[in-house]
Amino acid sequence: AGMNGTAIENFVCVIFNVSFMNCTWHVGRTATEDTQYFLYWRPSLKEDVTECQNYIKDNCGRHTGCRFQNVTIKYKNAYFLVNGSRSGQNIHISDYTIVEKLTPPLNVTVNCTEASHRCSIWWQPPRTSHVNKNSCFKYEIVIENK
């Protein structure tokens, strides 16, 4: 339980370059300047909870995000908790689960033969912090005739 309207809004985490993650959020609608938020996360249910060590702050000094390095998500989901307080009272607590957003495939190669009017396309799966099976990926190819 906590005061309504104090929970964060628009919580988003983006993993990029395989091991870096930025999480951001907006302060609650009724949050005052003395409201402070704290982000905790764990890469899986089997690992310990870790608090953010590199907060992003707004003009009032409130935490509105976190930068992580060396992120590894070994299983399907990561778990997040944002809590905090204002004037000694607890804010409303929210917890979240996210999945990594992937980059495009690597080393795309196209080989077209004029005689057969066919093209072959090869690629490697994108690098990721947590997916080890190539069968997990689905691809879409858009071909433009120029």
PDB file of C-alpha atoms in Angstrom:
ATOM      1  CA  ALA A   1       0.000   0.000   0.000  1.00  0.00           C
ATOM      2  CA  GLY A   2       1.054   3.571  -0.505  1.00  0.00           C
ATOM      3  CA  MET A   3      -0.381   6.945  -1.398  1.00  0.00           C
ATOM      4  CA  ASN A   4      -2.338   6.893  -4.679  1.00  0.00           C
ATOM      5  CA  GLY A   5      -0.760   8.836  -7.551  1.00  0.00           C
ATOM      6  CA  THR A   6       2.766   8.545  -6.177  1.00  0.00           C
ATOM      7  CA  ALA A   7       3.770   5.459  -8.193  1.00  0.00           C
ATOM      8  CA  ILE A   8       6.040   6.034 -11.164  1.00  0.00           C
ATOM      9  CA  GLU A   9       4.586   6.111 -14.677  1.00  0.00           C
ATOM     10  CA  ASN A  10       5.885   5.134 -18.123  1.00  0.00           C
ATOM     11  CA  PHE A  11       8.595   2.783 -16.869  1.00  0.00           C
ATOM     12  CA  VAL A  12      10.811   1.688 -19.793  1.00  0.00           C
ATOM     13  CA  CYS A  13      14.086  -0.239 -19.858  1.00  0.00           C
ATOM     14  CA  VAL A  14      16.126  -0.578 -23.028  1.00  0.00           C
ATOM     15  CA  ILE A  15      19.074  -2.953 -23.339  1.00  0.00           C
ATOM     16  CA  PHE A  16      21.536  -1.913 -26.031  1.00  0.00           C
ATOM     17  CA  ASN A  17      24.938  -3.063 -27.235  1.00  0.00           C
ATOM     18  CA  VAL A  18      24.252  -6.384 -25.480  1.00  0.00           C
ATOM     19  CA  SER A  19      25.294  -5.340 -21.969  1.00  0.00           C
ATOM     20  CA  PHE A  20      24.115  -1.758 -21.306  1.00  0.00           C
ATOM     21  CA  MET A  21      20.655  -0.930 -19.982  1.00  0.00           C
ATOM     22  CA  ASN A  22      18.904   2.373 -19.370  1.00  0.00           C
ATOM     23  CA  CYS A  23      15.678   2.469 -17.358  1.00  0.00           C
ATOM     24  CA  THR A  24      13.602   5.653 -17.181  1.00  0.00           C
ATOM     25  CA  TRP A  25      10.273   6.694 -15.676  1.00  0.00           C
ATOM     26  CA  HIS A  26       8.126   9.723 -14.915  1.00  0.00           C
ATOM     27  CA  VAL A  27       7.367  10.725 -11.339  1.00  0.00           C
ATOM     28  CA  GLY A  28       3.844  10.062 -10.048  1.00  0.00           C
ATOM     29  CA  ARG A  29       1.055  12.570 -10.680  1.00  0.00           C
ATOM     30  CA  THR A  30       0.801  13.559  -7.008  1.00  0.00           C
ATOM     31  CA  ALA A  31       4.524  13.284  -6.221  1.00  0.00           C
ATOM     32  CA  THR A  32       5.937  16.304  -4.433  1.00  0.00           C
ATOM     33  CA  GLU A  33       9.505  17.606  -4.679  1.00  0.00           C
ATOM     34  CA  ASP A  34      10.535  15.591  -1.610  1.00  0.00           C
ATOM     35  CA  THR A  35       9.438  12.296  -3.208  1.00  0.00           C
ATOM     36  CA  GLN A  36      12.368   9.993  -3.906  1.00  0.00           C
ATOM     37  CA  TYR A  37      12.335   6.771  -5.915  1.00  0.00           C
ATOM     38  CA  PHE A  38      14.645   3.770  -5.715  1.00  0.00           C
ATOM     39  CA  LEU A  39      15.053   1.122  -8.407  1.00  0.00           C
ATOM     40  CA  TYR A  40      15.892  -2.493  -7.594  1.00  0.00           C
ATOM     41  CA  TRP A  41      16.269  -5.284 -10.121  1.00  0.00           C
ATOM     42  CA  ARG A  42      17.392  -8.853 -10.533  1.00  0.00           C
ATOM     43  CA  PRO A  43      18.186 -10.620 -13.781  1.00  0.00           C
ATOM     44  CA  SER A  44      16.273 -13.756 -12.700  1.00  0.00           C
ATOM     45  CA  LEU A  45      14.411 -15.219  -9.742  1.00  0.00           C
ATOM     46  CA  LYS A  46      17.581 -17.138  -8.817  1.00  0.00           C
ATOM     47  CA  GLU A  47      19.752 -14.027  -8.369  1.00  0.00           C
ATOM     48  CA  ASP A  48      20.033 -11.379  -5.663  1.00  0.00           C
ATOM     49  CA  VAL A  49      18.265  -8.028  -5.863  1.00  0.00           C
ATOM     50  CA  THR A  50      20.537  -5.080  -6.715  1.00  0.00           C
ATOM     51  CA  GLU A  51      19.831  -1.366  -6.256  1.00  0.00           C
ATOM     52  CA  CYS A  52      20.711   1.089  -9.001  1.00  0.00           C
ATOM     53  CA  GLN A  53      24.185   2.581  -8.561  1.00  0.00           C
ATOM     54  CA  ASN A  54      23.945   5.278 -11.265  1.00  0.00           C
ATOM     55  CA  TYR A  55      20.657   7.209 -11.005  1.00  0.00           C
ATOM     56  CA  ILE A  56      19.407   9.759 -13.535  1.00  0.00           C
ATOM     57  CA  LYS A  57      17.918  12.766 -11.707  1.00  0.00           C
ATOM     58  CA  ASP A  58      15.465  15.536 -12.559  1.00  0.00           C
ATOM     59  CA  ASN A  59      15.807  19.241 -11.620  1.00  0.00           C
ATOM     60  CA  CYS A  60      14.445  18.509  -8.121  1.00  0.00           C
ATOM     61  CA  GLY A  61      17.031  15.765  -7.514  1.00  0.00           C
ATOM     62  CA  ARG A  62      14.417  12.999  -7.752  1.00  0.00           C
ATOM     63  CA  HIS A  63      15.527   9.740  -9.335  1.00  0.00           C
ATOM     64  CA  THR A  64      13.889   9.387 -12.770  1.00  0.00           C
ATOM     65  CA  GLY A  65      16.039   6.640 -14.235  1.00  0.00           C
ATOM     66  CA  CYS A  66      19.095   4.460 -13.949  1.00  0.00           C
ATOM     67  CA  ARG A  67      22.054   3.458 -16.127  1.00  0.00           C
ATOM     68  CA  PHE A  68      23.374  -0.096 -15.850  1.00  0.00           C
ATOM     69  CA  GLN A  69      26.550  -1.630 -17.273  1.00  0.00           C
ATOM     70  CA  ASN A  70      27.515  -5.277 -17.747  1.00  0.00           C
ATOM     71  CA  VAL A  71      23.886  -6.440 -17.820  1.00  0.00           C
ATOM     72  CA  THR A  72      23.332 -10.157 -18.329  1.00  0.00           C
ATOM     73  CA  ILE A  73      19.868 -11.671 -18.392  1.00  0.00           C
ATOM     74  CA  LYS A  74      20.308 -15.438 -18.293  1.00  0.00           C
ATOM     75  CA  TYR A  75      16.667 -16.417 -18.461  1.00  0.00           C
ATOM     76  CA  LYS A  76      13.538 -15.114 -20.134  1.00  0.00           C
ATOM     77  CA  ASN A  77      12.631 -12.243 -17.789  1.00  0.00           C
ATOM     78  CA  ALA A  78      14.228  -9.652 -15.559  1.00  0.00           C
ATOM     79  CA  TYR A  79      12.383  -8.342 -12.489  1.00  0.00           C
ATOM     80  CA  PHE A  80      12.121  -4.696 -11.427  1.00  0.00           C
ATOM     81  CA  LEU A  81      10.822  -2.909  -8.344  1.00  0.00           C
ATOM     82  CA  VAL A  82      10.573   0.840  -7.855  1.00  0.00           C
ATOM     83  CA  ASN A  83       9.682   2.104  -4.416  1.00  0.00           C
ATOM     84  CA  GLY A  84      10.431   5.134  -2.294  1.00  0.00           C
ATOM     85  CA  SER A  85       9.003   7.676   0.090  1.00  0.00           C
ATOM     86  CA  ARG A  86       7.787  11.238   0.445  1.00  0.00           C
ATOM     87  CA  SER A  87       7.741  13.132   3.728  1.00  0.00           C
ATOM     88  CA  GLY A  88       8.368   9.876   5.537  1.00  0.00           C
ATOM     89  CA  GLN A  89       5.334   8.167   3.975  1.00  0.00           C
ATOM     90  CA  ASN A  90       5.673   5.265   1.563  1.00  0.00           C
ATOM     91  CA  ILE A  91       4.809   5.841  -2.065  1.00  0.00           C
ATOM     92  CA  HIS A  92       2.650   3.419  -3.974  1.00  0.00           C
ATOM     93  CA  ILE A  93       4.871   0.503  -5.076  1.00  0.00           C
ATOM     94  CA  SER A  94       4.977  -0.801  -8.625  1.00  0.00           C
ATOM     95  CA  ASP A  95       6.909  -3.754 -10.001  1.00  0.00           C
ATOM     96  CA  TYR A  96       7.652  -4.634 -13.608  1.00  0.00           C
ATOM     97  CA  THR A  97       8.889  -7.384 -15.902  1.00  0.00           C
ATOM     98  CA  ILE A  98      10.606  -6.603 -19.226  1.00  0.00           C
ATOM     99  CA  VAL A  99      12.211  -8.438 -22.104  1.00  0.00           C
ATOM    100  CA  GLU A 100      15.162  -7.191 -24.146  1.00  0.00           C
ATOM    101  CA  LYS A 101      14.554  -5.323 -27.410  1.00  0.00           C
ATOM    102  CA  LEU A 102      16.780  -6.800 -30.086  1.00  0.00           C
ATOM    103  CA  THR A 103      18.922  -5.171 -32.741  1.00  0.00           C
ATOM    104  CA  PRO A 104      18.764  -6.186 -36.434  1.00  0.00           C
ATOM    105  CA  PRO A 105      20.573  -9.307 -37.681  1.00  0.00           C
ATOM    106  CA  LEU A 106      24.324  -9.131 -38.294  1.00  0.00           C
ATOM    107  CA  ASN A 107      26.437  -9.669 -41.423  1.00  0.00           C
ATOM    108  CA  VAL A 108      23.591  -9.650 -43.920  1.00  0.00           C
ATOM    109  CA  THR A 109      24.807 -11.009 -47.286  1.00  0.00           C
ATOM    110  CA  VAL A 110      22.869 -11.004 -50.548  1.00  0.00           C
ATOM    111  CA  ASN A 111      23.852 -12.979 -53.658  1.00  0.00           C
ATOM    112  CA  CYS A 112      21.743 -12.492 -56.787  1.00  0.00           C
ATOM    113  CA  THR A 113      22.206 -14.298 -60.092  1.00  0.00           C
ATOM    114  CA  GLU A 114      20.871 -12.639 -63.205  1.00  0.00           C
ATOM    115  CA  ALA A 115      20.487 -15.890 -65.142  1.00  0.00           C
ATOM    116  CA  SER A 116      18.158 -17.536 -62.617  1.00  0.00           C
ATOM    117  CA  HIS A 117      16.487 -14.306 -61.475  1.00  0.00           C
ATOM    118  CA  ARG A 118      16.974 -15.433 -57.868  1.00  0.00           C
ATOM    119  CA  CYS A 119      18.630 -14.036 -54.793  1.00  0.00           C
ATOM    120  CA  SER A 120      19.935 -15.794 -51.709  1.00  0.00           C
ATOM    121  CA  ILE A 121      20.139 -13.940 -48.424  1.00  0.00           C
ATOM    122  CA  TRP A 122      22.156 -15.009 -45.345  1.00  0.00           C
ATOM    123  CA  TRP A 123      22.548 -13.407 -41.933  1.00  0.00           C
ATOM    124  CA  GLN A 124      23.632 -14.096 -38.390  1.00  0.00           C
ATOM    125  CA  PRO A 125      21.300 -13.692 -35.413  1.00  0.00           C
ATOM    126  CA  PRO A 126      21.638 -10.447 -33.449  1.00  0.00           C
ATOM    127  CA  ARG A 127      23.852 -10.401 -30.388  1.00  0.00           C
ATOM    128  CA  THR A 128      21.783 -10.525 -27.235  1.00  0.00           C
ATOM    129  CA  SER A 129      22.295 -10.576 -23.499  1.00  0.00           C
ATOM    130  CA  HIS A 130      20.126 -13.621 -22.886  1.00  0.00           C
ATOM    131  CA  VAL A 131      18.950 -15.667 -25.913  1.00  0.00           C
ATOM    132  CA  ASN A 132      21.192 -18.570 -26.923  1.00  0.00           C
ATOM    133  CA  LYS A 133      18.914 -20.462 -29.335  1.00  0.00           C
ATOM    134  CA  ASN A 134      18.780 -19.320 -32.957  1.00  0.00           C
ATOM    135  CA  SER A 135      15.355 -20.963 -33.262  1.00  0.00           C
ATOM    136  CA  CYS A 136      13.956 -18.247 -30.939  1.00  0.00           C
ATOM    137  CA  PHE A 137      14.243 -15.627 -33.682  1.00  0.00           C
ATOM    138  CA  LYS A 138      11.729 -14.851 -36.430  1.00  0.00           C
ATOM    139  CA  TYR A 139      12.706 -12.592 -39.314  1.00  0.00           C
ATOM    140  CA  GLU A 140      10.890 -10.468 -41.863  1.00  0.00           C
ATOM    141  CA  ILE A 141      12.490  -9.555 -45.184  1.00  0.00           C
ATOM    142  CA  VAL A 142      11.313  -6.587 -47.226  1.00  0.00           C
ATOM    143  CA  ILE A 143      12.502  -6.681 -50.846  1.00  0.00           C
ATOM    144  CA  GLU A 144      12.382  -3.548 -52.938  1.00  0.00           C
ATOM    145  CA  ASN A 145      12.800  -3.792 -56.695  1.00  0.00           C
ATOM    146  CA  LYS A 146      15.032  -0.982 -57.988  1.00  0.00           C
TER     147      LYS A 146
END
